[in-house]
Structures are given as structure tokens and as C-alpha cells.
Coordinates of C-alpha atoms and ligand atoms in Angstrom, one line a residue:
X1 CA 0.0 0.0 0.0
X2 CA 1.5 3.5 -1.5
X3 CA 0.5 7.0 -0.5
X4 CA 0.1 8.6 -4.0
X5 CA -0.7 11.7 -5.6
X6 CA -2.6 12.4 -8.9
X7 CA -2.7 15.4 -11.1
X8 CA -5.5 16.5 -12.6
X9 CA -9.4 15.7 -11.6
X10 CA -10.9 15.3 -15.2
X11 CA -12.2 11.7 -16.2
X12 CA -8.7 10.6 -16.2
X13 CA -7.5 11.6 -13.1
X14 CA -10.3 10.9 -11.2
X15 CA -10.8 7.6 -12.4
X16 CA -6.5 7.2 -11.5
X17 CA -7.4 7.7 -8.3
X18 CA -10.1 5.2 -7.7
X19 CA -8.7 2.5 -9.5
X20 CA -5.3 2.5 -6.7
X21 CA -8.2 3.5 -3.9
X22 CA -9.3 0.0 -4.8
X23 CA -6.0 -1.9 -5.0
X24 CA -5.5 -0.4 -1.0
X25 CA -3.5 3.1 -1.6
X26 CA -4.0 6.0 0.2
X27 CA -4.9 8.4 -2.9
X28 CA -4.8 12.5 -2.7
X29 CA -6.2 14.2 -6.1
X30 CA -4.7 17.4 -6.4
X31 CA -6.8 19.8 -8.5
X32 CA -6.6 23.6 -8.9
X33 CA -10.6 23.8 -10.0
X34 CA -13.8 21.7 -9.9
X35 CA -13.2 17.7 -10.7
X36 CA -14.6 18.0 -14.2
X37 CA -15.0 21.3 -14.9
X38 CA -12.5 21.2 -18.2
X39 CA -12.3 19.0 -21.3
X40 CA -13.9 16.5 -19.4
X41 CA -16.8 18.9 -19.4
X42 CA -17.4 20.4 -22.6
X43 CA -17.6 17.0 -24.4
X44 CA -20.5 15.2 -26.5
X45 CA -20.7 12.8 -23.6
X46 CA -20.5 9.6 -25.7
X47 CA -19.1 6.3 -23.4
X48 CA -18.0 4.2 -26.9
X49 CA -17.3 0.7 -27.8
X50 CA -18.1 1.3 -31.2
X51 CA -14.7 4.0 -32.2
X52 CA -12.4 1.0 -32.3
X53 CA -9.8 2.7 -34.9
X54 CA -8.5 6.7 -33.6
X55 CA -9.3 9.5 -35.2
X56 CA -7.1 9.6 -38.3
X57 CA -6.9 12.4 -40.3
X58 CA -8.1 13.2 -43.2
X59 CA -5.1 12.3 -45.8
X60 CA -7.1 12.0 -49.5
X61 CA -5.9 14.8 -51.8
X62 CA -9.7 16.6 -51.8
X63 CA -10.1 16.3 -47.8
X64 CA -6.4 18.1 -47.9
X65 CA -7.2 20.5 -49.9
X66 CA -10.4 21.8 -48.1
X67 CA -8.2 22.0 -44.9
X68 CA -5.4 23.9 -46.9
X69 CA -8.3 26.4 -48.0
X70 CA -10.1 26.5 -45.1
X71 CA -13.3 25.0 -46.5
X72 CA -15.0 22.7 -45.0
X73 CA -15.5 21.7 -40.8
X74 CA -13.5 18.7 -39.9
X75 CA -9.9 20.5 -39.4
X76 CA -10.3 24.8 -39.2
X77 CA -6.7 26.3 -38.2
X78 CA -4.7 29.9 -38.4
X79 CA -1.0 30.4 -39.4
X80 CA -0.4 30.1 -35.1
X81 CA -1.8 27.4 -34.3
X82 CA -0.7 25.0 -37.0
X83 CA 3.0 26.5 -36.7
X84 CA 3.6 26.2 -33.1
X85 CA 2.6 22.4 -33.7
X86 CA 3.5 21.5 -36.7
X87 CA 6.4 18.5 -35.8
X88 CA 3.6 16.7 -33.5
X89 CA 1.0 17.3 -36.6
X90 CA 3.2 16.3 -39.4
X91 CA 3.8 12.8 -37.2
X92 CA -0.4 12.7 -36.9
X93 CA -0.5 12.7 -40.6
X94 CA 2.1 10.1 -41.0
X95 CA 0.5 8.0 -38.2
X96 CA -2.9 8.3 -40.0
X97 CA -1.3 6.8 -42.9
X98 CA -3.2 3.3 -43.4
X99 CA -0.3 0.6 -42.0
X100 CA 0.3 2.6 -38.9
X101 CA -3.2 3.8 -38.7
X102 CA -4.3 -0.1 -38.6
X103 CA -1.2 -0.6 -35.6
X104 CA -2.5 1.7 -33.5
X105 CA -5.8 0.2 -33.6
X106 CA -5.1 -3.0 -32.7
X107 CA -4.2 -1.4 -28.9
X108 CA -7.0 1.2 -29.5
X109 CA -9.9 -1.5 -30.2
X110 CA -8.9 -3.4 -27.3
X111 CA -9.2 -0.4 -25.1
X112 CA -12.3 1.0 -26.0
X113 CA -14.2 -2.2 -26.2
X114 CA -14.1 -2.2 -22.6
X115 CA -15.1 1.0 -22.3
X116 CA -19.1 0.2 -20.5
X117 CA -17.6 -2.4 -18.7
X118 CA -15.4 -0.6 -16.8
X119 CA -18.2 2.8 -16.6
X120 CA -20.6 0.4 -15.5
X121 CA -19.5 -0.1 -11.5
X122 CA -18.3 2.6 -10.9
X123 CA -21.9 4.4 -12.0
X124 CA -23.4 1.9 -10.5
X125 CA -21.4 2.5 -7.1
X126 CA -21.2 6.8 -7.8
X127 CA -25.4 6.4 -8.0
X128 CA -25.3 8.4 -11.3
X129 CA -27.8 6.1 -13.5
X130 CA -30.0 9.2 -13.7
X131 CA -27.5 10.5 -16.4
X132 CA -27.0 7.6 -18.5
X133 CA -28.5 6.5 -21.3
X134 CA -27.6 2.5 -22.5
X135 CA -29.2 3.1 -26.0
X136 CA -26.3 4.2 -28.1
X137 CA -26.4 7.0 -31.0
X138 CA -27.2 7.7 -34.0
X139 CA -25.0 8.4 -37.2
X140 CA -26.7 10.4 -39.9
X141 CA -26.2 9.4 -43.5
X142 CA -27.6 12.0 -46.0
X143 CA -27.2 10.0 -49.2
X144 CA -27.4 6.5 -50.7
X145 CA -23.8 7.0 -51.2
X146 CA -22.9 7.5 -47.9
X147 CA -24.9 5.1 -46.6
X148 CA -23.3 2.2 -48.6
X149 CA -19.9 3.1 -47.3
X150 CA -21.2 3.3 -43.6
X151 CA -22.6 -0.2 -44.6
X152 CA -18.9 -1.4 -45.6
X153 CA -17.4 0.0 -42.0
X154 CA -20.4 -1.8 -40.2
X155 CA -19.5 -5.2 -41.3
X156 CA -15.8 -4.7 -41.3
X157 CA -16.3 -3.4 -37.5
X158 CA -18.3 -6.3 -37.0
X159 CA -15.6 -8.5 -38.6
X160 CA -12.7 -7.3 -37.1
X161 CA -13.6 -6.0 -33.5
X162 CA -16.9 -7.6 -33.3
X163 CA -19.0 -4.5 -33.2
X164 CA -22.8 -4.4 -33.2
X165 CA -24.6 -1.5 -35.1
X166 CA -28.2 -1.4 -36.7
X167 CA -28.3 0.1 -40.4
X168 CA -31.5 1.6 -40.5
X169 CA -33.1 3.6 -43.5
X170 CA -35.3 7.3 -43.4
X171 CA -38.3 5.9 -42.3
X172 CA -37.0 3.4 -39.3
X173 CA -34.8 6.8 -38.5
X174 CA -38.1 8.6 -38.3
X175 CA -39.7 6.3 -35.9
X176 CA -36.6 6.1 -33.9
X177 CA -36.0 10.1 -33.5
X178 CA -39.7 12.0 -34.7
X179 CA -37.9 15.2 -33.8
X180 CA -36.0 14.9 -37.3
X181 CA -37.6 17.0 -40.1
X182 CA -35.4 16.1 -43.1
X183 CA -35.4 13.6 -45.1
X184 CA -32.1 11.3 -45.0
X185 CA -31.0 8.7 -46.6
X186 CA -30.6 6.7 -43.5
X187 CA -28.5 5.9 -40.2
X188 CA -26.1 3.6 -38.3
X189 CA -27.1 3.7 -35.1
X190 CA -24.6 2.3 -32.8
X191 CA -26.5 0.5 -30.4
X192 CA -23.7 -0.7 -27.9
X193 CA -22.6 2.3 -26.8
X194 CA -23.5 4.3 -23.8
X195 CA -24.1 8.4 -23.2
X196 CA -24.1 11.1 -21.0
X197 CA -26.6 13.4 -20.4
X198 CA -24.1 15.9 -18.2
X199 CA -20.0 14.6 -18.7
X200 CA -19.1 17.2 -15.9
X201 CA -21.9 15.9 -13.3
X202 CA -20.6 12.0 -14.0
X203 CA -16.5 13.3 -13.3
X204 CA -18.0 15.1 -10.3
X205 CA -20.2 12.2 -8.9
X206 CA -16.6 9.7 -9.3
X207 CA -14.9 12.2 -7.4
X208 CA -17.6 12.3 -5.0
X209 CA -17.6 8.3 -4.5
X210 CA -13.6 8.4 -4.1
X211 CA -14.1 10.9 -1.4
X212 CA -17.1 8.8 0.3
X213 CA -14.4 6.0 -0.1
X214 CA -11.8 7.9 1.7
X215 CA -10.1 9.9 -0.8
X216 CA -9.5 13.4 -0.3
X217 CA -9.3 16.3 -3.0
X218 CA -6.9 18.9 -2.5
X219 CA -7.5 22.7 -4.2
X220 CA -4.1 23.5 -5.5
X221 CA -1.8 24.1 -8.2
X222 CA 0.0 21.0 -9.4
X223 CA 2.5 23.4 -10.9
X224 CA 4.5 23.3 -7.4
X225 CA 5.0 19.8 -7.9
X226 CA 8.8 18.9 -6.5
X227 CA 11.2 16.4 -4.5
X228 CA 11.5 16.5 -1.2
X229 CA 14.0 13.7 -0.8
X230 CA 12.6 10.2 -2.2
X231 CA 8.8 12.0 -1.3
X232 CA 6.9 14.3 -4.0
X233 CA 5.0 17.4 -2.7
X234 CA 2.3 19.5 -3.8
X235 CA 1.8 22.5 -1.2
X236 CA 1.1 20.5 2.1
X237 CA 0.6 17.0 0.2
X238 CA 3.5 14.7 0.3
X239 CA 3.6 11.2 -1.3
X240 CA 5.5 8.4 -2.4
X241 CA 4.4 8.1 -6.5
X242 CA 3.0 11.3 -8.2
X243 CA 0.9 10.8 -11.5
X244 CA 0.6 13.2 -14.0
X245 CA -3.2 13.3 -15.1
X246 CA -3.4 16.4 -16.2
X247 CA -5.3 16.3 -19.7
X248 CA -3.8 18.7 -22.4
X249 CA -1.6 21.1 -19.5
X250 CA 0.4 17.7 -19.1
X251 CA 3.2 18.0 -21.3
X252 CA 4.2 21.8 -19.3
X253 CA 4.5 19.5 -16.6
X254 CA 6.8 16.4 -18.4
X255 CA 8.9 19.1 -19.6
X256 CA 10.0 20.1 -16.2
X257 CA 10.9 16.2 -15.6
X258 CA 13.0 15.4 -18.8
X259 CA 9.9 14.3 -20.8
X260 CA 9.0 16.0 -24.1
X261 CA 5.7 15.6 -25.0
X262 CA 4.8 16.6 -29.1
X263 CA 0.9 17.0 -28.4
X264 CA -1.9 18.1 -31.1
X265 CA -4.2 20.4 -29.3
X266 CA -7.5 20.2 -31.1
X267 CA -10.0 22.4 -30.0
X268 CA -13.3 22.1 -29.9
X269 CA -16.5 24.1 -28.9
X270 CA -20.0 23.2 -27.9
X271 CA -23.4 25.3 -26.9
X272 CA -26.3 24.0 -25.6
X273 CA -29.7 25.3 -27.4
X274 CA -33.1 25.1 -25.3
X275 CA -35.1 22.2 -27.2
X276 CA -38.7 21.7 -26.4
X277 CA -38.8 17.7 -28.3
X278 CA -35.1 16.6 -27.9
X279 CA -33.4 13.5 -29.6
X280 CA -34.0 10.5 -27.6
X281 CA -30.5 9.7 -28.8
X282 CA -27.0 12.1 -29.4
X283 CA -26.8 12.5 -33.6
X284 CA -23.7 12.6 -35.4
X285 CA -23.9 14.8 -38.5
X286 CA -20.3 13.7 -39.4
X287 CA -21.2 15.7 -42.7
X288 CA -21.6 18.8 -41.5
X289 CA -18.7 17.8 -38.5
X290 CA -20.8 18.2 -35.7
X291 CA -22.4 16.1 -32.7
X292 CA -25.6 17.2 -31.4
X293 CA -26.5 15.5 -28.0
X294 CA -29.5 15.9 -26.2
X295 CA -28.0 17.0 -22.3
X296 CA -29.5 18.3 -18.7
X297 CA -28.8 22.2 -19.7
X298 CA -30.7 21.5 -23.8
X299 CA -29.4 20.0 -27.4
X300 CA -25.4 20.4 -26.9
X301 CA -23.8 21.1 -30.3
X302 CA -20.5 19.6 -30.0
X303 CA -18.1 20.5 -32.8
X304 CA -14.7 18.8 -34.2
X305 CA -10.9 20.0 -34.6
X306 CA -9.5 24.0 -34.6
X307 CA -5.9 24.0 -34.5
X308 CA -5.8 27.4 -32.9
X309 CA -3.5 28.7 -30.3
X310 CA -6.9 30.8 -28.7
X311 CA -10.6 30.4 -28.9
X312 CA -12.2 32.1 -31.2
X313 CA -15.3 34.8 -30.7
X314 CA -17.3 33.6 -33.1
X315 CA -16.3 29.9 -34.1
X316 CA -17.3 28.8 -37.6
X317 CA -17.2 25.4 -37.3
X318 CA -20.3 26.0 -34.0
X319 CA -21.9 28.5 -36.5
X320 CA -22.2 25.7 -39.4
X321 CA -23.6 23.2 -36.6
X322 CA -26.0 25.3 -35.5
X323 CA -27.5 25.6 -39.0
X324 CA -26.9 22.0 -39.6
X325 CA -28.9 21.8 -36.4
X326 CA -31.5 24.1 -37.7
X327 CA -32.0 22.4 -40.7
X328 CA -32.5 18.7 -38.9
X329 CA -34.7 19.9 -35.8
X330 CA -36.8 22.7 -34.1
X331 CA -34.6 24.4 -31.5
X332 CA -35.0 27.4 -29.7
X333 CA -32.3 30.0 -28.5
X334 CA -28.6 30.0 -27.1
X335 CA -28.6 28.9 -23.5
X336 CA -25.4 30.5 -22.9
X337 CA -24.3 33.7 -23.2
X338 CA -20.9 32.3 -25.1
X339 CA -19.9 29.1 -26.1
X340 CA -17.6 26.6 -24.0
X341 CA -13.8 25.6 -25.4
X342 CA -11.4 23.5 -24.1
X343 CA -8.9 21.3 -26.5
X344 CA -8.6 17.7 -27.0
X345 CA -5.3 15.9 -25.9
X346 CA -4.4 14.1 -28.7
X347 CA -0.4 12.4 -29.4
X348 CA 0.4 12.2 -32.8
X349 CA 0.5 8.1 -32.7
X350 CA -2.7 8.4 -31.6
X351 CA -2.2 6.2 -28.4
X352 CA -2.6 8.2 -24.6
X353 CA 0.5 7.9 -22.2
X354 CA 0.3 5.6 -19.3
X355 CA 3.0 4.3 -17.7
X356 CA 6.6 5.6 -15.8
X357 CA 8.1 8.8 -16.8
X358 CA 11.6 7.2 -17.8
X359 CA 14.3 8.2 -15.0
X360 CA 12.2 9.9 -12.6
X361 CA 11.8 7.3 -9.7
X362 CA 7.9 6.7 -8.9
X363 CA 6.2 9.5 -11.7
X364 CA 3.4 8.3 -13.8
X365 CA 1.9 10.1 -16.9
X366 CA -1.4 9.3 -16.9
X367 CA -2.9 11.8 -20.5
X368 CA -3.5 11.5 -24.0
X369 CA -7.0 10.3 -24.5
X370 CA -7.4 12.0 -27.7
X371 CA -10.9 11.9 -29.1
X372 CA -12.0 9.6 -26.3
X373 CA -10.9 10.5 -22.9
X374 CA -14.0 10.7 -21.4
X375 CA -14.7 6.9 -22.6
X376 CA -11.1 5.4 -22.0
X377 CA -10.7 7.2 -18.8
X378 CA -11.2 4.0 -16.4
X379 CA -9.8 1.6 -19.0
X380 CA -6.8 3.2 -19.1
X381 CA -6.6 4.0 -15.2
X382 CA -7.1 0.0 -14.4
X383 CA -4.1 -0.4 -16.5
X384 CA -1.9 2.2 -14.7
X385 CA -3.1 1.1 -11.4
X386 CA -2.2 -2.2 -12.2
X387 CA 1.5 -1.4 -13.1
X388 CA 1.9 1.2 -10.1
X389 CA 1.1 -2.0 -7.9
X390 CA 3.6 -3.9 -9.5
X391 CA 1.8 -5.1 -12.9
X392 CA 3.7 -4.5 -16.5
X393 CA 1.8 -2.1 -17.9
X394 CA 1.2 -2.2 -21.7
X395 CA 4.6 -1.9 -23.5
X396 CA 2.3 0.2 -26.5
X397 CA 1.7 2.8 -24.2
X398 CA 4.5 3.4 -22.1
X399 CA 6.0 6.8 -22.1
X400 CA 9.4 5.9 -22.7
X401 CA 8.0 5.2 -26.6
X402 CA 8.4 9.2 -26.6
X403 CA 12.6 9.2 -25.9
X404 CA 12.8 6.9 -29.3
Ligands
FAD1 C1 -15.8 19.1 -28.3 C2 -15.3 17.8 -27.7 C3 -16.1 16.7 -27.8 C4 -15.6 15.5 -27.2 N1 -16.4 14.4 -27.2 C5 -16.0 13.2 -26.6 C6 -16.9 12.1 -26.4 O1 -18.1 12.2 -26.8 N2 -16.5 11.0 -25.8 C7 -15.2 10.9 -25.3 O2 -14.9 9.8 -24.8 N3 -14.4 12.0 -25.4 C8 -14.7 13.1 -26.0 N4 -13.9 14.2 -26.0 C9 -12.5 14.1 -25.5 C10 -12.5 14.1 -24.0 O3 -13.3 15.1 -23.5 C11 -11.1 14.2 -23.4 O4 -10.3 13.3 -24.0 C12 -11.1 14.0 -21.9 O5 -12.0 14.8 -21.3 C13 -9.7 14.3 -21.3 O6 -9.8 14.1 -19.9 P1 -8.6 14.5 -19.0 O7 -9.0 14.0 -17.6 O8 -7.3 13.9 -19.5 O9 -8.4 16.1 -19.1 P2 -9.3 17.2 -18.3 O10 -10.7 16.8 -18.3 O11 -9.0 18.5 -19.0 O12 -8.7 17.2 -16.9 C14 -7.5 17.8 -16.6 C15 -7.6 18.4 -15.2 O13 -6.4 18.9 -14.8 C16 -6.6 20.2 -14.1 N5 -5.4 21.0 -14.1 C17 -4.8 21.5 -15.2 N6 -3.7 22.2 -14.8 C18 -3.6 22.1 -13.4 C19 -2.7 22.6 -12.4 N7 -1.7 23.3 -12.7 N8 -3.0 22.3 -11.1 C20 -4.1 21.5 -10.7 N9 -5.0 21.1 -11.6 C21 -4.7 21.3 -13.0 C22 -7.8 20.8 -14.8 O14 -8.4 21.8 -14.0 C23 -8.6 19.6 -15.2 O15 -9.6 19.4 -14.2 C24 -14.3 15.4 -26.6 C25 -13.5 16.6 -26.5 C26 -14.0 17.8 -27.0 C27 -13.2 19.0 -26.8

């Protein structure tokens, strides 16, 4: 039994501390906020076993081009925010090239397929059923041509990762979600999967069962993290092991211990609309590059990747959505005042750091998650607590891949 620190109270952190709480450590979370008031937050709240290959980016000559030009919603950037990452996103595009791209998901698919398995206790035990939903989502196909190719991932998901989705066409879309008002083509609706109706409230009620379990939460700044002989300290914590669990402000910290970390930030932005007949189900309108998930505060409109150093006033990407949004379902106005950001922690082989810091005795990273954070975080924290109490860890994983 260890006294141990973690970094961070987002769904990684969090989740950290209550998988060593269980294996018999003495666990201190050390957070300079709210547990899950950042990206773990502002996401779409999907829980998936269905996103068994990482997010590659787009590498056809057309999809390049409308990022080069700024057209299109997948991938917005400025000068600034490409340049000041441009190593760790050059290495993204290489590592979304297809035989690397398939490598990676062989570790990835194994992660997230037991994504709801390990959610599912710890719900259970944090008494947060209210804000889960067990009936997957819904992927939007607006033509016959789309919907053929969403038919050839289905059974190659099915084949490879064994991965359950119902195709269904306009009119079983239109019994399903009767809030829809165009016509489409049809839908996959990926019916394993779990979701959130508040990602921030499910953090919060896991930090909220780790302190009913004896945890405690400290309100500081990690940033003081330093040696005091063999111990680490934070303020007036001390403890044996430190981990690093600190979502996309983890590689400042690294740095400071001898660990570069090349991370893509991708932003992202979401605002929640008031909806009188929500989706019974979150939609993905991957066409127009937006989720739209029915959530406690209204429809959140979830969109995908700004490489930008700073938020924007006025996002594009959130002002396409909305009209996507528009066109697909009654909603009503703004329920905020501005719209949330925060930025995806993503590593350029697509794979999140967990394991030892090389050469710094009893520090863990613990960040990474990418796309899915908010789904892997308990996978990947069974896996760290398993190697912090003496277990091997997964060698794909391990931070030293990063001093290669
Ligand atoms: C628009 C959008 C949609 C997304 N949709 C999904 C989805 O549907 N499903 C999914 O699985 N994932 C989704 N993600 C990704 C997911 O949200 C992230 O991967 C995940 O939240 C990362 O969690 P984390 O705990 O690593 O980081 P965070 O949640 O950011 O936690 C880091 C914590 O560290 C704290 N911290 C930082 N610096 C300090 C310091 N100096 N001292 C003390 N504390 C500090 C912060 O306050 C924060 O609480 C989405 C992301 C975005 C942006």
C-alpha cells in the first residue's frame, strides 16, 4: 500500500485515483478547479465501444485540400496554431497513414471495447444512473452513397472488433428520433454504446464516491509539484508516486521532468440550445462535422478539430452546426451567453501515455485520451493502477516510446 498523488481531476484523473483507492493506496487528487469542470466537461458525452480505430486524419488529396483552404468543418486552423505544432501534426499525418493507422488500432480497439464495462461499476457505485442512457447514438447518412460506405465500415467493424450497429433507413430513422424533419438517406445507429446526459456531473459524482471511499481532494496548483527527498509534494501534500493526469496542460509538466511531450491540441466548442422535443439519442452529423447530444442544460452542439493557439469569438465550425442543427430539428435559442472551449489531448501516434516517466523514480503520466478521454478514462486507469502496484503495464503505451 502506497501513499500517491494524482494530477489532474478530469475523467482521467479521477478515475486514476479510484482504481489505486481500490487496489489499497492511500490516494490524494490534487486539483486547482472543480473535478470535471474542463475537457472532461465540454464533451459530447458519448461512453464508446463502437470507435475501435483513432481518429485519423483526413489524408485524401480533396479532404487536404479543403483544410489547406479552409473550407470545410472537420480540421479549421490559423498560421499560429498549425506553426507552433507542426512537428507533433506532421507525425499525426504520418500515423494516420493506413499501416500505422491499422497498428494503433489493434491497442486502441482493445481499449475501447471495454469502455461500458469498466463505466458500468463505478456508475453503479457513484449512484449516477440518472444521467445515463444504454441506447447508443445515431450516425446520420444524408445520401445513398454515404450510406453504402457506412454499410462497408459496419460489417468490417463487425468483422474485425466484433461490433454491433443497426443500419436503418429514413423511415425506421423517423420512428426512432420523430424530432427529425429532413429527409435522409438513413442511419447507423450504434447501439452498444453508452451516453451522457451531463460529462461534468458523472467526473464530479466519481470524485464524489472516491471521497465517500476515503479519498481526499486537494484545491491547489500541481504546478508546485517537487522532490522532497525520495517523497513528492504539492503544497502540504506529500507522497510516495505522483501521477501526472493532467489532460492537455500535461506535457508543461513532463517538460519540467525530462519528458517532451509533441501533443496536437484540437480544440473544440459546444453550446447548448433550449429544445422543447429533444433527440431521444445524441446525432452525429459527421457531414456537416458536428455532434448534437441531447444533455441536462438543452441539445449540446458539439463540434470537431481548430488548430488554434486561442478560442475564437465567433467559431465557424459551432456557427455551421447550429445551421446543420436548424436544418434537422426545431430548436430554440442560445442557453449561454458564449460558447464553452477547451482542446482535446491528442499524441500524434494516436495512443494516450500511461505508464513511468523514464528516469524519474515513482512519476506516472497518466494523459492523452485523444478523441476519447471521457470513454477510456477508467480503462486506461485500471491499466496504470495495475502497473503502479507492481503489474507490467502495456509496453504500447509506455511513455518511454516518446525518448525513441
Ligand atoms: C468538443 C469535444 C467533444 C468530445 N467528445 C467526446 C466524447 O463524446 N466522448 C469521449 O470519450 N471523449 C470526448 N472528447 C474528449 C474528452 O473530453 C477528453 O479526451 C477528456 O476529457 C480528457 O480528460 P482528462 O482528464 O485527460 O483532461 P481534463 O478533463 O482536461 O482534466 C485535466 C484536469 O487537470 C486540471 N489541471 C490542469 N492544470 C492544473 C494545475 N496546474 N494544477 C491543478 N490542476 C490542474 C484541470 O483543471 C482539469 O480538471 C471530446 C472533447 C471535446 C473538446
Amino acid at each position: 500500500m502506497a501513499e500517491i498523488m494524482v494530477l489532474g481531476a478530469g475523467m482521467v484523473g479521477v478515475s486514476t485515483a479510484l482504481a489505486l483507492q481500490a487496489r489499497g493506496h492511500h490516494v490524494t487528487i490534487i486539483e486547482r478547479g472543480t473535478p470535471g469542470r474542463e475537457t472532461s466537461y465540454g464533451n459530447a458525452g458519448l461512453i464508446q465501444t463502437e470507435a475501435v480505430e483513432p481518429y485519423a486524419m483526413p489524408l485524401a488529396p480533396g479532404a487536404l485540400m479543403q483544410i489547406a483552404l479552409g473550407r470545410g468543418y472537420d480540421v479549421k486552423w490559423t498560421p499560429s496554431g498549425l506553426l507552433s505544432q507542426l512537428g507533433a501534426v506532421f507525425n499525426y499525418a504520418l500515423n494516420s497513414l493506413p499501416a500505422a493507422h491499422k497498428r494503433a488500432s489493434v491497442t486502441w480497439g482493445k481499449l475501447i471495447r471495454q469502455s461500458t464495462e469498466r463505466h458500468g461499476p463505478l456508475i453503479e457505485a457513484a449512484g449516477a444512473d440518472n444521467i445515463i442512457r444504454r441506447n447508443g447514438y445515431i450516425e446520420l447518412h444524408r445520401t445513398p452513397a454515404k450510406m453504402e460506405k457506412a454499410r462497408k465500415t459496419a460489417d468490417r467493424f463487425l468483422t474485425e472488433f466484433g461490433v454491433a450497429a443497426r443500419l436503418i433507413d429514413g423511415r425506421e430513422l423517423r420512428v426512432l428520433e420523430p424530432s427529425i424533419r429532413v429527409e435522409v438517406a438513413g442511419a447507423t445507429h450504434w447501439s452498444d454504446s453508452w451516453n451522457c446526459s451531463d460529462p461534468g456531473g458523472l467526473v464530479a459524482a466519481y470524485a464524489a464516491l472516491f471521497q465517500k471511499r476515503g479519498g481526499r481532494v486537494v484545491n491547489a496548483d500541481a504546478g508546485d509539484l517537487h522532490r522532497k527527498g525520495a517523497a513528492w509534494m504539492v503544497d502540504e501534500a506529500e507522497a510516495e508516486h505522483a501521477v501526472i493526469a493532467l489532460g492537455p496542460w500535461s506535457p508543461m509538466m513532463t517538460e519540467r521532468f525530462g519528458l517532451k511531450v509533441p501533443m496536437v491540441y484540437k480544440r473544440g466548442y459546444h453550446r447548448h440550445y433550449h429544445m422543447d422535443a429533444p433527440p431521444h439519442h445524441p446525432i452525429a452529423d459527421f457531414g456537416n462535422s458536428v455532434v448534437l447530444s441531447p444533455m441536462r442544460r438543452g441539445l449540446r452542439i458539439a463540434t470537431a478539430a481548430e488548430l488554434t493557439p486561442h478560442p475564437r469569438l465567433t467559431p465557424p465550425q459551432l456557427k455551421h452546426g447550429e445551421k446543420a442543427a436548424r436544418e434537422l430539428f426545431e430548436i430554440g435559442a442560445p442557453v449561454e451567453a458564449e460558447p464553452w472551449t477547451g482542446r482535446r489531448p491528442c499524441m500524434p501516434d494516436m495512443l494516450p501515455v500511461v505508464g513511468r516517466v523514464p528516469d524519474q523514480p515513482n512519476l506516472w503520466a497518466h494523459f492523452g485520451h485523444g478523441h476519447q478521454g471521457f470513454t477510456l478514462g477508467p480503462v486506461t486507469a485500471e491499466i496504470l493502477a495495475d502497473e503502479i502496484s507492481g503489474g507490467k503495464g502495456w509496453d504500447a503505451l509506455q511513455p518511454s516510446r516518446l525518448k525513441r
